[in-house]
């Protein structure tokens, strides 16, 4: 009786594994994925979320990175010892398996093809493979399969109903950066759905902590920022990031151009919510923030930062909050804006910028800041 039960479990595992591998094979064969389907910076809408503003940033992630082949981590079996002939052969086989998996990922079919849309039964098999497998190259391929299917609105509901959200979220605990990035991409695509957001909110603190502590400018950090940006499209869960705003400003100041732009998208979502204005003003900002206002900085970075400052300035009534201004500490964004002359000098430093739009935005920001902060001096 016990022997028959063991044979049954082994047979079931083989069937699930074979079915899931076939699903991944279907998804990975063919020509390269069309990036337009999952291009960064989507429509700004959340499924079934009518209160979402089109101005909010909503990032769909494209997990198709041609550089992954050079940076992927190869999983070696325990017996693949360096310096032995058997170990050398085992390591060579492991590298070959990883290479085949990466090439299959890179050759996956276009999302526009009907053959790439997996049925609920096939999605269930892939989820079982994600839950059962411990090999990074198998998890990577399976997560990419889920990520591609999560680009379709109807599949987001199916994956949720199949219990896929906690299965994928569990992968966030892995130490493998490639697998972790793919899991974040899947959750990012699934988060473009109001009900999925309600269930994913329990993972926001973990994603936020992992994003802040990840290697600066890494793929994992960018994927985490995109997920947090999607989760803040509406005002419902923005308060969960209130204690991390200072860290986001630090990332913005220290990161490269891509990291800066992604942080700005997140901060802009927060700045459009009047309820988050006080939390933004309370945040500690690096002293180097003012130095970003120079003509050498990327135009898009300057414009987005000015828009954030304008939104904060519009939402905060300086005269009405005069008695409560002592609650903002030194080095906070409040004092950065309060020191009008210093801020003016920083912004005026790019008045000679060659771009006309930058000049207009700078002039608009300076006029608003002067009007709200010093209304009595203008009388």
PDB file of N, CA and C in Angstrom, residues 19-86:
ATOM      1  N   UNK A  19       4.196  18.282 -18.193  1.00  0.00           N
ATOM      2  CA  UNK A  19       3.208  19.221 -18.723  1.00  0.00           C
ATOM      3  C   UNK A  19       3.681  20.653 -18.626  1.00  0.00           C
ATOM      4  N   UNK A  20       4.305  21.011 -17.485  1.00  0.00           N
ATOM      5  CA  UNK A  20       4.792  22.385 -17.316  1.00  0.00           C
ATOM      6  C   UNK A  20       5.925  22.680 -18.273  1.00  0.00           C
ATOM      7  N   UNK A  21       6.825  21.722 -18.456  1.00  0.00           N
ATOM      8  CA  UNK A  21       7.924  21.936 -19.408  1.00  0.00           C
ATOM      9  C   UNK A  21       7.388  22.124 -20.819  1.00  0.00           C
ATOM     10  N   UNK A  22       6.323  21.379 -21.172  1.00  0.00           N
ATOM     11  CA  UNK A  22       5.734  21.555 -22.501  1.00  0.00           C
ATOM     12  C   UNK A  22       5.130  22.941 -22.643  1.00  0.00           C
ATOM     13  N   UNK A  23       4.491  23.447 -21.562  1.00  0.00           N
ATOM     14  CA  UNK A  23       3.916  24.793 -21.607  1.00  0.00           C
ATOM     15  C   UNK A  23       5.010  25.832 -21.829  1.00  0.00           C
ATOM     16  N   UNK A  24       6.132  25.666 -21.116  1.00  0.00           N
ATOM     17  CA  UNK A  24       7.233  26.612 -21.282  1.00  0.00           C
ATOM     18  C   UNK A  24       7.814  26.510 -22.684  1.00  0.00           C
ATOM     19  N   UNK A  25       7.899  25.268 -23.217  1.00  0.00           N
ATOM     20  CA  UNK A  25       8.409  25.105 -24.568  1.00  0.00           C
ATOM     21  C   UNK A  25       7.521  25.818 -25.574  1.00  0.00           C
ATOM     22  N   UNK A  26       6.201  25.714 -25.390  1.00  0.00           N
ATOM     23  CA  UNK A  26       5.280  26.406 -26.295  1.00  0.00           C
ATOM     24  C   UNK A  26       5.500  27.904 -26.259  1.00  0.00           C
ATOM     25  N   UNK A  27       5.740  28.401 -25.038  1.00  0.00           N
ATOM     26  CA  UNK A  27       5.866  29.851 -24.880  1.00  0.00           C
ATOM     27  C   UNK A  27       7.207  30.364 -25.362  1.00  0.00           C
ATOM     28  N   UNK A  28       8.255  29.535 -25.257  1.00  0.00           N
ATOM     29  CA  UNK A  28       9.595  30.014 -25.555  1.00  0.00           C
ATOM     30  C   UNK A  28      10.027  29.799 -26.990  1.00  0.00           C
ATOM     31  N   UNK A  29       9.345  29.002 -27.779  1.00  0.00           N
ATOM     32  CA  UNK A  29       9.774  28.806 -29.159  1.00  0.00           C
ATOM     33  C   UNK A  29       9.203  29.920 -30.020  1.00  0.00           C
ATOM     34  N   UNK A  30       9.838  30.172 -31.118  1.00  0.00           N
ATOM     35  CA  UNK A  30       9.380  31.216 -32.035  1.00  0.00           C
ATOM     36  C   UNK A  30      10.286  32.421 -32.001  1.00  0.00           C
ATOM     37  N   UNK A  31       9.823  33.512 -32.558  1.00  0.00           N
ATOM     38  CA  UNK A  31      10.641  34.712 -32.644  1.00  0.00           C
ATOM     39  C   UNK A  31      10.591  35.503 -31.352  1.00  0.00           C
ATOM     40  N   UNK A  32      11.424  36.519 -31.235  1.00  0.00           N
ATOM     41  CA  UNK A  32      11.601  37.286 -30.015  1.00  0.00           C
ATOM     42  C   UNK A  32      10.335  38.045 -29.669  1.00  0.00           C
ATOM     43  N   UNK A  33      10.102  38.209 -28.356  1.00  0.00           N
ATOM     44  CA  UNK A  33       8.868  38.870 -27.899  1.00  0.00           C
ATOM     45  C   UNK A  33       8.803  40.299 -28.410  1.00  0.00           C
ATOM     46  N   UNK A  34       7.600  40.692 -28.796  1.00  0.00           N
ATOM     47  CA  UNK A  34       7.366  42.069 -29.208  1.00  0.00           C
ATOM     48  C   UNK A  34       7.325  42.966 -27.976  1.00  0.00           C
ATOM     49  N   UNK A  35       8.301  43.878 -27.880  1.00  0.00           N
ATOM     50  CA  UNK A  35       8.429  44.678 -26.665  1.00  0.00           C
ATOM     51  C   UNK A  35       7.327  45.712 -26.525  1.00  0.00           C
ATOM     52  N   UNK A  36       6.626  46.001 -27.595  1.00  0.00           N
ATOM     53  CA  UNK A  36       5.603  47.020 -27.503  1.00  0.00           C
ATOM     54  C   UNK A  36       4.466  46.615 -26.586  1.00  0.00           C
ATOM     55  N   UNK A  37       4.256  45.271 -26.428  1.00  0.00           N
ATOM     56  CA  UNK A  37       3.147  44.808 -25.595  1.00  0.00           C
ATOM     57  C   UNK A  37       3.354  45.146 -24.139  1.00  0.00           C
ATOM     58  N   UNK A  38       4.657  45.127 -23.716  1.00  0.00           N
ATOM     59  CA  UNK A  38       4.957  45.328 -22.318  1.00  0.00           C
ATOM     60  C   UNK A  38       5.920  46.494 -22.172  1.00  0.00           C
ATOM     61  N   UNK A  39       5.753  47.526 -22.997  1.00  0.00           N
ATOM     62  CA  UNK A  39       6.662  48.669 -22.961  1.00  0.00           C
ATOM     63  C   UNK A  39       6.507  49.417 -21.658  1.00  0.00           C
ATOM     64  N   UNK A  40       7.601  50.011 -21.216  1.00  0.00           N
ATOM     65  CA  UNK A  40       7.572  50.743 -19.938  1.00  0.00           C
ATOM     66  C   UNK A  40       6.716  51.982 -20.065  1.00  0.00           C
ATOM     67  N   UNK A  41       5.953  52.229 -18.980  1.00  0.00           N
ATOM     68  CA  UNK A  41       5.114  53.419 -18.953  1.00  0.00           C
ATOM     69  C   UNK A  41       3.850  53.216 -19.725  1.00  0.00           C
ATOM     70  N   UNK A  42       2.965  52.355 -19.196  1.00  0.00           N
ATOM     71  CA  UNK A  42       1.741  52.018 -19.916  1.00  0.00           C
ATOM     72  C   UNK A  42       0.722  53.128 -19.889  1.00  0.00           C
ATOM     73  N   UNK A  43      -0.527  52.756 -20.034  1.00  0.00           N
ATOM     74  CA  UNK A  43      -1.591  53.727 -20.188  1.00  0.00           C
ATOM     75  C   UNK A  43      -1.893  54.498 -18.919  1.00  0.00           C
ATOM     76  N   UNK A  44      -1.432  53.984 -17.770  1.00  0.00           N
ATOM     77  CA  UNK A  44      -1.723  54.642 -16.505  1.00  0.00           C
ATOM     78  C   UNK A  44      -3.018  54.168 -15.885  1.00  0.00           C
ATOM     79  N   UNK A  45      -3.662  53.159 -16.479  1.00  0.00           N
ATOM     80  CA  UNK A  45      -4.930  52.665 -15.962  1.00  0.00           C
ATOM     81  C   UNK A  45      -4.707  51.368 -15.222  1.00  0.00           C
ATOM     82  N   UNK A  46      -5.517  51.132 -14.219  1.00  0.00           N
ATOM     83  CA  UNK A  46      -5.539  49.867 -13.509  1.00  0.00           C
ATOM     84  C   UNK A  46      -6.850  49.182 -13.837  1.00  0.00           C
ATOM     85  N   UNK A  47      -6.784  47.872 -14.099  1.00  0.00           N
ATOM     86  CA  UNK A  47      -7.997  47.141 -14.431  1.00  0.00           C
ATOM     87  C   UNK A  47      -9.034  47.341 -13.343  1.00  0.00           C
ATOM     88  N   UNK A  48     -10.245  47.707 -13.737  1.00  0.00           N
ATOM     89  CA  UNK A  48     -11.368  47.850 -12.835  1.00  0.00           C
ATOM     90  C   UNK A  48     -11.148  48.919 -11.774  1.00  0.00           C
ATOM     91  N   UNK A  49     -10.224  49.831 -12.008  1.00  0.00           N
ATOM     92  CA  UNK A  49      -9.972  50.909 -11.047  1.00  0.00           C
ATOM     93  C   UNK A  49     -10.316  52.221 -11.707  1.00  0.00           C
ATOM     94  N   UNK A  50     -11.527  52.628 -11.597  1.00  0.00           N
ATOM     95  CA  UNK A  50     -11.979  53.817 -12.296  1.00  0.00           C
ATOM     96  C   UNK A  50     -11.417  55.099 -11.756  1.00  0.00           C
ATOM     97  N   UNK A  51     -10.867  55.082 -10.518  1.00  0.00           N
ATOM     98  CA  UNK A  51     -10.369  56.315  -9.940  1.00  0.00           C
ATOM     99  C   UNK A  51      -8.921  56.566 -10.277  1.00  0.00           C
ATOM    100  N   UNK A  52      -8.344  55.769 -11.168  1.00  0.00           N
ATOM    101  CA  UNK A  52      -6.949  55.935 -11.524  1.00  0.00           C
ATOM    102  C   UNK A  52      -6.788  57.058 -12.525  1.00  0.00           C
ATOM    103  N   UNK A  53      -5.907  57.999 -12.209  1.00  0.00           N
ATOM    104  CA  UNK A  53      -5.663  59.124 -13.100  1.00  0.00           C
ATOM    105  C   UNK A  53      -4.702  58.728 -14.190  1.00  0.00           C
ATOM    106  N   UNK A  54      -4.965  59.198 -15.407  1.00  0.00           N
ATOM    107  CA  UNK A  54      -4.093  58.879 -16.522  1.00  0.00           C
ATOM    108  C   UNK A  54      -2.725  59.488 -16.389  1.00  0.00           C
ATOM    109  N   UNK A  55      -2.578  60.487 -15.509  1.00  0.00           N
ATOM    110  CA  UNK A  55      -1.281  61.113 -15.328  1.00  0.00           C
ATOM    111  C   UNK A  55      -0.356  60.299 -14.440  1.00  0.00           C
ATOM    112  N   UNK A  56      -0.916  59.336 -13.718  1.00  0.00           N
ATOM    113  CA  UNK A  56      -0.098  58.519 -12.847  1.00  0.00           C
ATOM    114  C   UNK A  56       0.794  57.595 -13.673  1.00  0.00           C
ATOM    115  N   UNK A  57       1.901  57.210 -13.084  1.00  0.00           N
ATOM    116  CA  UNK A  57       2.820  56.315 -13.779  1.00  0.00           C
ATOM    117  C   UNK A  57       2.489  54.873 -13.455  1.00  0.00           C
ATOM    118  N   UNK A  58       2.373  54.098 -14.516  1.00  0.00           N
ATOM    119  CA  UNK A  58       2.013  52.692 -14.407  1.00  0.00           C
ATOM    120  C   UNK A  58       2.979  51.934 -15.297  1.00  0.00           C
ATOM    121  N   UNK A  59       3.904  51.195 -14.698  1.00  0.00           N
ATOM    122  CA  UNK A  59       4.967  50.563 -15.468  1.00  0.00           C
ATOM    123  C   UNK A  59       4.670  49.103 -15.736  1.00  0.00           C
ATOM    124  N   UNK A  60       4.619  48.768 -16.999  1.00  0.00           N
ATOM    125  CA  UNK A  60       4.639  47.371 -17.413  1.00  0.00           C
ATOM    126  C   UNK A  60       6.084  47.016 -17.644  1.00  0.00           C
ATOM    127  N   UNK A  61       6.522  45.874 -17.154  1.00  0.00           N
ATOM    128  CA  UNK A  61       7.928  45.523 -17.261  1.00  0.00           C
ATOM    129  C   UNK A  61       8.161  44.595 -18.428  1.00  0.00           C
ATOM    130  N   UNK A  62       9.273  44.837 -19.082  1.00  0.00           N
ATOM    131  CA  UNK A  62       9.727  43.951 -20.145  1.00  0.00           C
ATOM    132  C   UNK A  62      10.915  43.176 -19.620  1.00  0.00           C
ATOM    133  N   UNK A  63      10.736  41.875 -19.461  1.00  0.00           N
ATOM    134  CA  UNK A  63      11.807  41.070 -18.895  1.00  0.00           C
ATOM    135  C   UNK A  63      12.752  40.546 -19.959  1.00  0.00           C
ATOM    136  N   UNK A  64      12.665  41.062 -21.163  1.00  0.00           N
ATOM    137  CA  UNK A  64      13.517  40.585 -22.240  1.00  0.00           C
ATOM    138  C   UNK A  64      14.786  41.422 -22.271  1.00  0.00           C
ATOM    139  N   UNK A  65      15.831  40.914 -21.644  1.00  0.00           N
ATOM    140  CA  UNK A  65      17.091  41.641 -21.560  1.00  0.00           C
ATOM    141  C   UNK A  65      18.157  40.820 -22.253  1.00  0.00           C
ATOM    142  N   UNK A  66      18.692  41.359 -23.343  1.00  0.00           N
ATOM    143  CA  UNK A  66      19.681  40.626 -24.109  1.00  0.00           C
ATOM    144  C   UNK A  66      20.966  40.414 -23.322  1.00  0.00           C
ATOM    145  N   UNK A  67      21.173  41.204 -22.281  1.00  0.00           N
ATOM    146  CA  UNK A  67      22.398  41.072 -21.509  1.00  0.00           C
ATOM    147  C   UNK A  67      22.305  39.996 -20.441  1.00  0.00           C
ATOM    148  N   UNK A  68      21.147  39.369 -20.277  1.00  0.00           N
ATOM    149  CA  UNK A  68      20.978  38.363 -19.223  1.00  0.00           C
ATOM    150  C   UNK A  68      21.870  37.157 -19.441  1.00  0.00           C
ATOM    151  N   UNK A  69      22.156  36.853 -20.718  1.00  0.00           N
ATOM    152  CA  UNK A  69      22.946  35.659 -20.985  1.00  0.00           C
ATOM    153  C   UNK A  69      24.333  35.788 -20.400  1.00  0.00           C
ATOM    154  N   UNK A  70      24.861  37.001 -20.375  1.00  0.00           N
ATOM    155  CA  UNK A  70      26.202  37.197 -19.877  1.00  0.00           C
ATOM    156  C   UNK A  70      26.248  37.299 -18.361  1.00  0.00           C
ATOM    157  N   UNK A  71      25.107  37.613 -17.714  1.00  0.00           N
ATOM    158  CA  UNK A  71      25.136  37.815 -16.273  1.00  0.00           C
ATOM    159  C   UNK A  71      24.359  36.750 -15.510  1.00  0.00           C
ATOM    160  N   UNK A  72      23.763  35.758 -16.178  1.00  0.00           N
ATOM    161  CA  UNK A  72      22.980  34.739 -15.495  1.00  0.00           C
ATOM    162  C   UNK A  72      23.873  33.882 -14.614  1.00  0.00           C
ATOM    163  N   UNK A  73      23.325  33.424 -13.521  1.00  0.00           N
ATOM    164  CA  UNK A  73      24.052  32.577 -12.590  1.00  0.00           C
ATOM    165  C   UNK A  73      23.788  31.117 -12.944  1.00  0.00           C
ATOM    166  N   UNK A  74      24.861  30.338 -13.113  1.00  0.00           N
ATOM    167  CA  UNK A  74      24.741  28.928 -13.466  1.00  0.00           C
ATOM    168  C   UNK A  74      24.680  28.110 -12.193  1.00  0.00           C
ATOM    169  N   UNK A  75      23.708  27.227 -12.092  1.00  0.00           N
ATOM    170  CA  UNK A  75      23.555  26.353 -10.936  1.00  0.00           C
ATOM    171  C   UNK A  75      24.385  25.104 -11.165  1.00  0.00           C
ATOM    172  N   UNK A  76      25.337  24.844 -10.244  1.00  0.00           N
ATOM    173  CA  UNK A  76      26.166  23.652 -10.341  1.00  0.00           C
ATOM    174  C   UNK A  76      25.733  22.646  -9.289  1.00  0.00           C
ATOM    175  N   UNK A  77      25.668  21.352  -9.660  1.00  0.00           N
ATOM    176  CA  UNK A  77      25.296  20.329  -8.673  1.00  0.00           C
ATOM    177  C   UNK A  77      26.388  20.184  -7.625  1.00  0.00           C
ATOM    178  N   UNK A  78      26.054  19.639  -6.463  1.00  0.00           N
ATOM    179  CA  UNK A  78      27.027  19.529  -5.366  1.00  0.00           C
ATOM    180  C   UNK A  78      28.252  18.695  -5.724  1.00  0.00           C
ATOM    181  N   UNK A  79      28.086  17.752  -6.624  1.00  0.00           N
ATOM    182  CA  UNK A  79      29.201  16.860  -6.946  1.00  0.00           C
ATOM    183  C   UNK A  79      30.135  17.444  -8.019  1.00  0.00           C
ATOM    184  N   UNK A  80      29.830  18.645  -8.522  1.00  0.00           N
ATOM    185  CA  UNK A  80      30.643  19.252  -9.575  1.00  0.00           C
ATOM    186  C   UNK A  80      31.834  19.968  -8.942  1.00  0.00           C
ATOM    187  N   UNK A  81      32.768  19.185  -8.397  1.00  0.00           N
ATOM    188  CA  UNK A  81      33.898  19.772  -7.697  1.00  0.00           C
ATOM    189  C   UNK A  81      34.959  20.239  -8.699  1.00  0.00           C
ATOM    190  N   UNK A  82      35.549  21.382  -8.367  1.00  0.00           N
ATOM    191  CA  UNK A  82      36.601  21.926  -9.224  1.00  0.00           C
ATOM    192  C   UNK A  82      37.872  21.109  -9.027  1.00  0.00           C
ATOM    193  N   UNK A  83      38.536  20.794 -10.135  1.00  0.00           N
ATOM    194  CA  UNK A  83      39.808  20.082 -10.065  1.00  0.00           C
ATOM    195  C   UNK A  83      39.701  18.601 -10.338  1.00  0.00           C
ATOM    196  N   UNK A  84      38.486  18.090 -10.485  1.00  0.00           N
ATOM    197  CA  UNK A  84      38.315  16.678 -10.799  1.00  0.00           C
ATOM    198  C   UNK A  84      37.718  16.541 -12.187  1.00  0.00           C
ATOM    199  N   UNK A  85      38.019  15.430 -12.815  1.00  0.00           N
ATOM    200  CA  UNK A  85      37.523  15.214 -14.177  1.00  0.00           C
ATOM    201  C   UNK A  85      36.008  15.092 -14.200  1.00  0.00           C
ATOM    202  N   UNK A  86      35.452  14.353 -13.238  1.00  0.00           N
ATOM    203  CA  UNK A  86      33.990  14.213 -13.173  1.00  0.00           C
ATOM    204  C   UNK A  86      33.336  15.560 -12.881  1.00  0.00           C
TER     205      UNK A  86
END
